[in-house]
Coordinates of N, CA and C in Angstrom, one line a residue:
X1292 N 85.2 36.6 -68.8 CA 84.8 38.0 -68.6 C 85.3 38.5 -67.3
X1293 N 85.8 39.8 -67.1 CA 86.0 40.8 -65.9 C 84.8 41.2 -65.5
X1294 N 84.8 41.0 -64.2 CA 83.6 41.7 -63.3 C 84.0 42.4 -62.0
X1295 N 83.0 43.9 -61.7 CA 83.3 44.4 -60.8 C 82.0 44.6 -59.8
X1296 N 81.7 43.9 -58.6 CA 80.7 43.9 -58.3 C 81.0 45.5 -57.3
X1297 N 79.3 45.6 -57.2 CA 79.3 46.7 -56.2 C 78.3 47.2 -55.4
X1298 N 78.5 47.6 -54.3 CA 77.8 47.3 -53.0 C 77.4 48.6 -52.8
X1299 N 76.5 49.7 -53.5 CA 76.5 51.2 -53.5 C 75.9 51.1 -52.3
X1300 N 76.8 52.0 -51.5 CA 76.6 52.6 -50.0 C 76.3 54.6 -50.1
X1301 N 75.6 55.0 -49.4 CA 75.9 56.2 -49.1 C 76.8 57.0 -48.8
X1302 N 78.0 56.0 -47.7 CA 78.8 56.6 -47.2 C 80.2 56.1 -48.0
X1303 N 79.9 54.9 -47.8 CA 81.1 54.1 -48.8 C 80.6 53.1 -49.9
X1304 N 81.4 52.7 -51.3 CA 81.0 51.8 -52.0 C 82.1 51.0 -51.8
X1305 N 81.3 49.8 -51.9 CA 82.5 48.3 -52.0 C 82.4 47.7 -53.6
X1306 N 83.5 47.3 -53.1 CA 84.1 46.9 -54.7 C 84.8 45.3 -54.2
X1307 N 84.4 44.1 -55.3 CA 85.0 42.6 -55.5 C 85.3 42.9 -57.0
X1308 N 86.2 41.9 -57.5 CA 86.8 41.7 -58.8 C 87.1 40.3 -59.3
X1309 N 86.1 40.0 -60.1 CA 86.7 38.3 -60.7 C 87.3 38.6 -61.8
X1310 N 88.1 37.9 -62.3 CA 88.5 37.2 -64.2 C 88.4 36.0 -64.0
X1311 N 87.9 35.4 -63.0 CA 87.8 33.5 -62.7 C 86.7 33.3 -62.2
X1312 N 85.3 32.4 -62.7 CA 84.3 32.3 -61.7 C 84.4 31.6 -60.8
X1313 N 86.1 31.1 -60.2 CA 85.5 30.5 -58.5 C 86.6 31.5 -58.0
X1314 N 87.3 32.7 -58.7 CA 88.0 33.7 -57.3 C 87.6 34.9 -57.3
X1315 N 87.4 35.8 -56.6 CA 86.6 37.0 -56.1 C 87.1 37.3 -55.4
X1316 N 87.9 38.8 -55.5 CA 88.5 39.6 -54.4 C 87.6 40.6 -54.0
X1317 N 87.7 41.2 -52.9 CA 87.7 42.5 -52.7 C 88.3 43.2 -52.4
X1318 N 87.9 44.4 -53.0 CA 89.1 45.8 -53.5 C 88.9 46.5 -52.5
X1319 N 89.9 47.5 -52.4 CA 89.4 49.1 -51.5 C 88.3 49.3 -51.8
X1320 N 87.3 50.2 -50.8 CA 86.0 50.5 -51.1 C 86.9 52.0 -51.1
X1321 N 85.6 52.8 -52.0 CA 85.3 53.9 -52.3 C 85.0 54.9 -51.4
X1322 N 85.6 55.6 -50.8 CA 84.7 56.4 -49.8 C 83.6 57.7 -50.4
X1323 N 82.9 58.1 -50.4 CA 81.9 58.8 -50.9 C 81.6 59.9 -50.4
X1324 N 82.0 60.8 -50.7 CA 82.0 62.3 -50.3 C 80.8 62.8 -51.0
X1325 N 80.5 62.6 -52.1 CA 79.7 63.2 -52.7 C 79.4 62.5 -54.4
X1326 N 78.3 62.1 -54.5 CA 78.2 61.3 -55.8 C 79.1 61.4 -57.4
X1327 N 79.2 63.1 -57.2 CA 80.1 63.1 -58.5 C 81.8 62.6 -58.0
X1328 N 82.0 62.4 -56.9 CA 83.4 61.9 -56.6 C 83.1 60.6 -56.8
X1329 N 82.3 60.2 -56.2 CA 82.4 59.0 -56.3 C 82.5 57.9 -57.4
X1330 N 81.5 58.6 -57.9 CA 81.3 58.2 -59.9 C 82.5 58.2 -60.2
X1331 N 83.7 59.4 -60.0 CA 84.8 59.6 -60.6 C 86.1 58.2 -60.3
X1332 N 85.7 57.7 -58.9 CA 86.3 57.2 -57.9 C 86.3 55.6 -58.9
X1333 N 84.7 55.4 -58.9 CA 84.5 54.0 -59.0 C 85.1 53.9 -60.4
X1334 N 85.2 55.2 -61.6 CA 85.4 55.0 -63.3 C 86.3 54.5 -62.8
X1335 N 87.5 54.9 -62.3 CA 89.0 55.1 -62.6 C 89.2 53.3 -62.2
X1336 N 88.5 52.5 -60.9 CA 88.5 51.5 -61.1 C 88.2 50.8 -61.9
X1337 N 86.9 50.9 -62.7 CA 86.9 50.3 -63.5 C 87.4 50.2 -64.8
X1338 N 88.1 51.2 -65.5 CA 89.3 51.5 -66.2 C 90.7 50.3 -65.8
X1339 N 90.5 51.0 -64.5 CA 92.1 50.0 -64.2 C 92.5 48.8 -64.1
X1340 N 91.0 48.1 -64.0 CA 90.5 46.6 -63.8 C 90.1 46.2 -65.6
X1341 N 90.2 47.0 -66.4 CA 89.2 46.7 -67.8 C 88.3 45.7 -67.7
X1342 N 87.3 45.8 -66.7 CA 86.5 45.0 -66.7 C 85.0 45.3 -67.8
X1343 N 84.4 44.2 -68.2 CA 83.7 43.9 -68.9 C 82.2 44.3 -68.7
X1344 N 81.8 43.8 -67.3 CA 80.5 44.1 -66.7 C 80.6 44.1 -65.6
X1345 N 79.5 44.8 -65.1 CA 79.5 45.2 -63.3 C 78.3 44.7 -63.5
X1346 N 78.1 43.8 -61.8 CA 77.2 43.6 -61.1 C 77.2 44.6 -59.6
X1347 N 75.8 44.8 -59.7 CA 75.2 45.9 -58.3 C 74.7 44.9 -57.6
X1348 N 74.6 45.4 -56.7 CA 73.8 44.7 -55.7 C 72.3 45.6 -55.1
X1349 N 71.1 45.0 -55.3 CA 70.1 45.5 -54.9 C 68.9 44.7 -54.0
X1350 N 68.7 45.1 -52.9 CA 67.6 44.6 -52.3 C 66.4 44.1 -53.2
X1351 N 66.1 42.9 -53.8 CA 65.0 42.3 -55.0 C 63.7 42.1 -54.1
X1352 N 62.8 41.7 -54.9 CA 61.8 41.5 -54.4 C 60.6 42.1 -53.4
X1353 N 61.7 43.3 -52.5 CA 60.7 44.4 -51.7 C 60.3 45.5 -52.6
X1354 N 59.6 46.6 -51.8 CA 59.2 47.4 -52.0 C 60.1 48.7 -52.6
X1355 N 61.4 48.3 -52.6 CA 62.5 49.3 -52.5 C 63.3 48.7 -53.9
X1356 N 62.7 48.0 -54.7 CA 63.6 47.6 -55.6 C 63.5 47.9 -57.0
X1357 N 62.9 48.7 -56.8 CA 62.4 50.0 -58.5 C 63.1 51.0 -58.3
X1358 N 63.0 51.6 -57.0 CA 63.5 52.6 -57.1 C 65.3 52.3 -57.0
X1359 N 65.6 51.3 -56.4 CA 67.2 51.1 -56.2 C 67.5 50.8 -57.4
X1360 N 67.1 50.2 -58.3 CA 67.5 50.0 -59.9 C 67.1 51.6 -60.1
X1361 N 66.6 52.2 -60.2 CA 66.4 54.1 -60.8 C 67.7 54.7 -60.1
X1362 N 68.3 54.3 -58.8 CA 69.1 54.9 -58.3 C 70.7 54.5 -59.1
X1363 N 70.6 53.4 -59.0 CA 71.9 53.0 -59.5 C 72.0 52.6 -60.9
X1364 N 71.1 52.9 -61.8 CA 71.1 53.3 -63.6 C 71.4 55.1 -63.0
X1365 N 71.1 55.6 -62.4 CA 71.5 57.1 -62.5 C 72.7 57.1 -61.7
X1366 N 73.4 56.6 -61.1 CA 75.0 56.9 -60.5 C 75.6 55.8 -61.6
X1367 N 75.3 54.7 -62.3 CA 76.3 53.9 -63.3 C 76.4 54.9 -64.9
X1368 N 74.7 55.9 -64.7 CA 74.9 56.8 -65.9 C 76.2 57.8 -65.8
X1369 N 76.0 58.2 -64.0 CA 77.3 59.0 -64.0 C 79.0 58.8 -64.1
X1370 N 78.3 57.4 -63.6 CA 80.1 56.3 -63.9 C 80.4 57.0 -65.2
X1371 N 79.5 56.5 -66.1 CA 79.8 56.2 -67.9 C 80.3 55.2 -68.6
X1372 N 79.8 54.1 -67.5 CA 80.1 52.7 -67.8 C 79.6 52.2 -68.8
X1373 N 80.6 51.5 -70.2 CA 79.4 51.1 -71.3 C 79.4 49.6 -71.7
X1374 N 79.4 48.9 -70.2 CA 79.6 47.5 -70.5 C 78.2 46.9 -70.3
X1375 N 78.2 46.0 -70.0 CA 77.1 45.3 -69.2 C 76.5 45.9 -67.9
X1376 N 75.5 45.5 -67.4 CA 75.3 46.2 -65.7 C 74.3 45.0 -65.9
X1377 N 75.0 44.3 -64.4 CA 73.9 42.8 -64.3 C 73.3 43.7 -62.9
X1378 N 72.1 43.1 -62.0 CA 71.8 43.3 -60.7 C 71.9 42.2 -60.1
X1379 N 71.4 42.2 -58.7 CA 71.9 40.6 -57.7 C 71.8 40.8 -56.7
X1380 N 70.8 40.2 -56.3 CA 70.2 40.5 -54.5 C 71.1 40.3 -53.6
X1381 N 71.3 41.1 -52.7 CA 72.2 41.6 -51.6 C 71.7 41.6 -50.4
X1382 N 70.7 41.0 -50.5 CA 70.2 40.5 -49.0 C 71.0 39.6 -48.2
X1383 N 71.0 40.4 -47.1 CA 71.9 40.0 -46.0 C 73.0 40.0 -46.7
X1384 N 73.8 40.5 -47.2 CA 75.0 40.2 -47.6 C 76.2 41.2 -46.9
X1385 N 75.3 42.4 -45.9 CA 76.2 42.7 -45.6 C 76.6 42.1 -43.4
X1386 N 75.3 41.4 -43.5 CA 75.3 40.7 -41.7 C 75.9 39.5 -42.1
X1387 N 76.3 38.9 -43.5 CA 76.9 37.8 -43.5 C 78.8 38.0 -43.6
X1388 N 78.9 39.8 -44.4 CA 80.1 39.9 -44.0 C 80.6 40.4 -43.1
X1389 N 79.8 41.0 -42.1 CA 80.4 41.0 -40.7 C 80.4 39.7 -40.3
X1390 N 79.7 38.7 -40.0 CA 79.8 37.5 -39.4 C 81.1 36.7 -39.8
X1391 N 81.6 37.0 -41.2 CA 82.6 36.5 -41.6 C 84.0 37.1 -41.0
X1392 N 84.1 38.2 -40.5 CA 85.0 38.8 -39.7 C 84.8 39.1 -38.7
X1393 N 83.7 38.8 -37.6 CA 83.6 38.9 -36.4 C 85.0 38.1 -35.7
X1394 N 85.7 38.5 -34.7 CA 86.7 38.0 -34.2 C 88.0 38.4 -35.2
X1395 N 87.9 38.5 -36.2 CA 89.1 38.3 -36.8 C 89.9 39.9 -37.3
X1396 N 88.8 40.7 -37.3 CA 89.3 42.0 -37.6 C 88.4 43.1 -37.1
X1397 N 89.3 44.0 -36.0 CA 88.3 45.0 -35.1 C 87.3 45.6 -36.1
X1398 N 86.2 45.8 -35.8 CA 85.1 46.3 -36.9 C 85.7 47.9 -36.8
X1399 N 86.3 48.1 -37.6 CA 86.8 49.5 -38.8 C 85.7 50.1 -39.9
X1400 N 85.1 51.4 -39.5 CA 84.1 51.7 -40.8 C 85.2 52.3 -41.6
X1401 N 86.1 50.9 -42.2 CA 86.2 51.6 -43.5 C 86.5 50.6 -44.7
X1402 N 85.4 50.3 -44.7 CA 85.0 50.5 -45.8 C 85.2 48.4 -46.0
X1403 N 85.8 48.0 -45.3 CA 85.9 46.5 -45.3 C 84.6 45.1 -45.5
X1404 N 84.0 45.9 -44.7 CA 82.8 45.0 -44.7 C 81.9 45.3 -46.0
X1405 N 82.0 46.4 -46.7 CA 81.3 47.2 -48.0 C 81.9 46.5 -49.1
X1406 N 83.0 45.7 -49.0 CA 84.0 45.0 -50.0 C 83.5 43.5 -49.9
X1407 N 83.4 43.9 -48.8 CA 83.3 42.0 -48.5 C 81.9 41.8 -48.2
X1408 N 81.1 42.2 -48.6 CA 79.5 42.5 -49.3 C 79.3 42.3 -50.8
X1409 N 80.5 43.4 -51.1 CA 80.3 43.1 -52.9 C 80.5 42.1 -53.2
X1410 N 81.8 41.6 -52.5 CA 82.4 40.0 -52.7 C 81.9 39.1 -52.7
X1411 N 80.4 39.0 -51.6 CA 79.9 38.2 -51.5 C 78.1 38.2 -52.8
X1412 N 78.4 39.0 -53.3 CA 76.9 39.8 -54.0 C 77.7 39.1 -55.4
X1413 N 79.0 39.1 -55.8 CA 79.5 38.6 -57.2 C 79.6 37.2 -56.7
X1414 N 80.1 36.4 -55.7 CA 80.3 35.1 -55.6 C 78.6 34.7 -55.8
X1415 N 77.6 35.3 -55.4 CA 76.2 34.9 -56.1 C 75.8 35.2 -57.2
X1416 N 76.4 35.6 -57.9 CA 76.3 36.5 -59.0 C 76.8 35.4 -60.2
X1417 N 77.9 35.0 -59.9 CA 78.6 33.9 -60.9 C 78.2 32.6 -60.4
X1418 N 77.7 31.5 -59.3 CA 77.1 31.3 -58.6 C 75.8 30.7 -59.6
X1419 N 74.9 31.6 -59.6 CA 74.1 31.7 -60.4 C 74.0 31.7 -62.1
X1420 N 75.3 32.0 -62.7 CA 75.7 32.5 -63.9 C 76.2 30.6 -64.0
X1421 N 76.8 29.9 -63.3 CA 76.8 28.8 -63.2 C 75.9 27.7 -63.3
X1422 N 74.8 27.7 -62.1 CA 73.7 27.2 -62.4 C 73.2 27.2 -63.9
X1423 N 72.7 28.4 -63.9 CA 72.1 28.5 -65.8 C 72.8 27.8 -66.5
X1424 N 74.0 28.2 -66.3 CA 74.6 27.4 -67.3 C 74.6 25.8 -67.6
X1425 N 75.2 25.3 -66.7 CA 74.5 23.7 -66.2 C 73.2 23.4 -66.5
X1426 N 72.2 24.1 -66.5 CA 70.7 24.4 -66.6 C 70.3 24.0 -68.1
X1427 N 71.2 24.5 -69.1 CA 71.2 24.6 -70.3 C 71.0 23.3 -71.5

C-alpha cells in the first residue's frame, strides 16, 4: 500500500510518503493560504503519489480529539479523497522533529519541520500496522 501521512497545520501542511513499511519520506509541505487551496494543494499530491490511504495526525486521547477528527473528515471531504483515512497520535511529534534538526538546519518556517512531523506521525503509523500484525 501507498501512504501519505499528514500533519494539518493552519499555516502549513506536512506531507511523508511510504510504498515500503521501513522508508518514509518527507515531501514539500503545503503552504495554506486558505482551506480551498489547500484541499486543492494536498489532491494534486495525492493524485501524483497514487496513494492508497492517508494517515492524519491528531492529538488522541485529550479533550480536543472529536473535534480534530470533525475538522479533518471536513478538509479530507474537501480533498475528495476516496481511499482510506487512518488517524495516529501526533503527540509531540512536532518537538521531536525539531529536536531532530536542531543544529543541522537553521529553523526555516517552511514548512520542514511540518514534513518531518508527518514523517514521524506515518513511521508510527506503520510501526503500529506492524505490531498488529505480529500480534495476529
Amino acid at each position: 500500500m501507498k501512504y501519505i501521512a499528514i500533519d494539518l497545520g493552519l499555516k502549513r501542511i506536512g506531507l511523508a510518503y511510504s510504498a515500503h513499511k521501513d522508508l518514509v519520506n518527507p515531501l514539500r509541505a503545503v503552504e495554506r493560504k486558505n482551506r480551498d487551496q489547500a484541499a486543492r494543494d494536498v489532491k494534486k499530491v495525492l493524485d501524483e503519489w497514487e496513494v492508497d490511504a492517508v494517515v492524519v495526525g491528531i492529538p488522541m486521547g485529550g479533550g480536543s480529539e472529536d473535534e480534530m477528527r470533525r475538522r479533518v473528515a471536513h478538509f479530507m471531504n474537501l480533498v475528495g479523497f476516496k481511499g482510506e483515512i487512518f488517524y495516529q497520535d501526533e503527540s509531540n511529534s512536532s518537538v521531536e522533529a525539531e529536536s531532530m534538526m536542531r543544529g543541522e538546519i537553521k529553523y526555516i518556517r517552511d514548512g520542514r519541520i511540518d514534513s518531518i512531523s508527518a514523517m514521524i506521525i506515518l513511521q508510527r503509523f506503520l510501526k503500529r500496522l506492524l505490531v498488529n500484525a505480529v500480534n495476529i
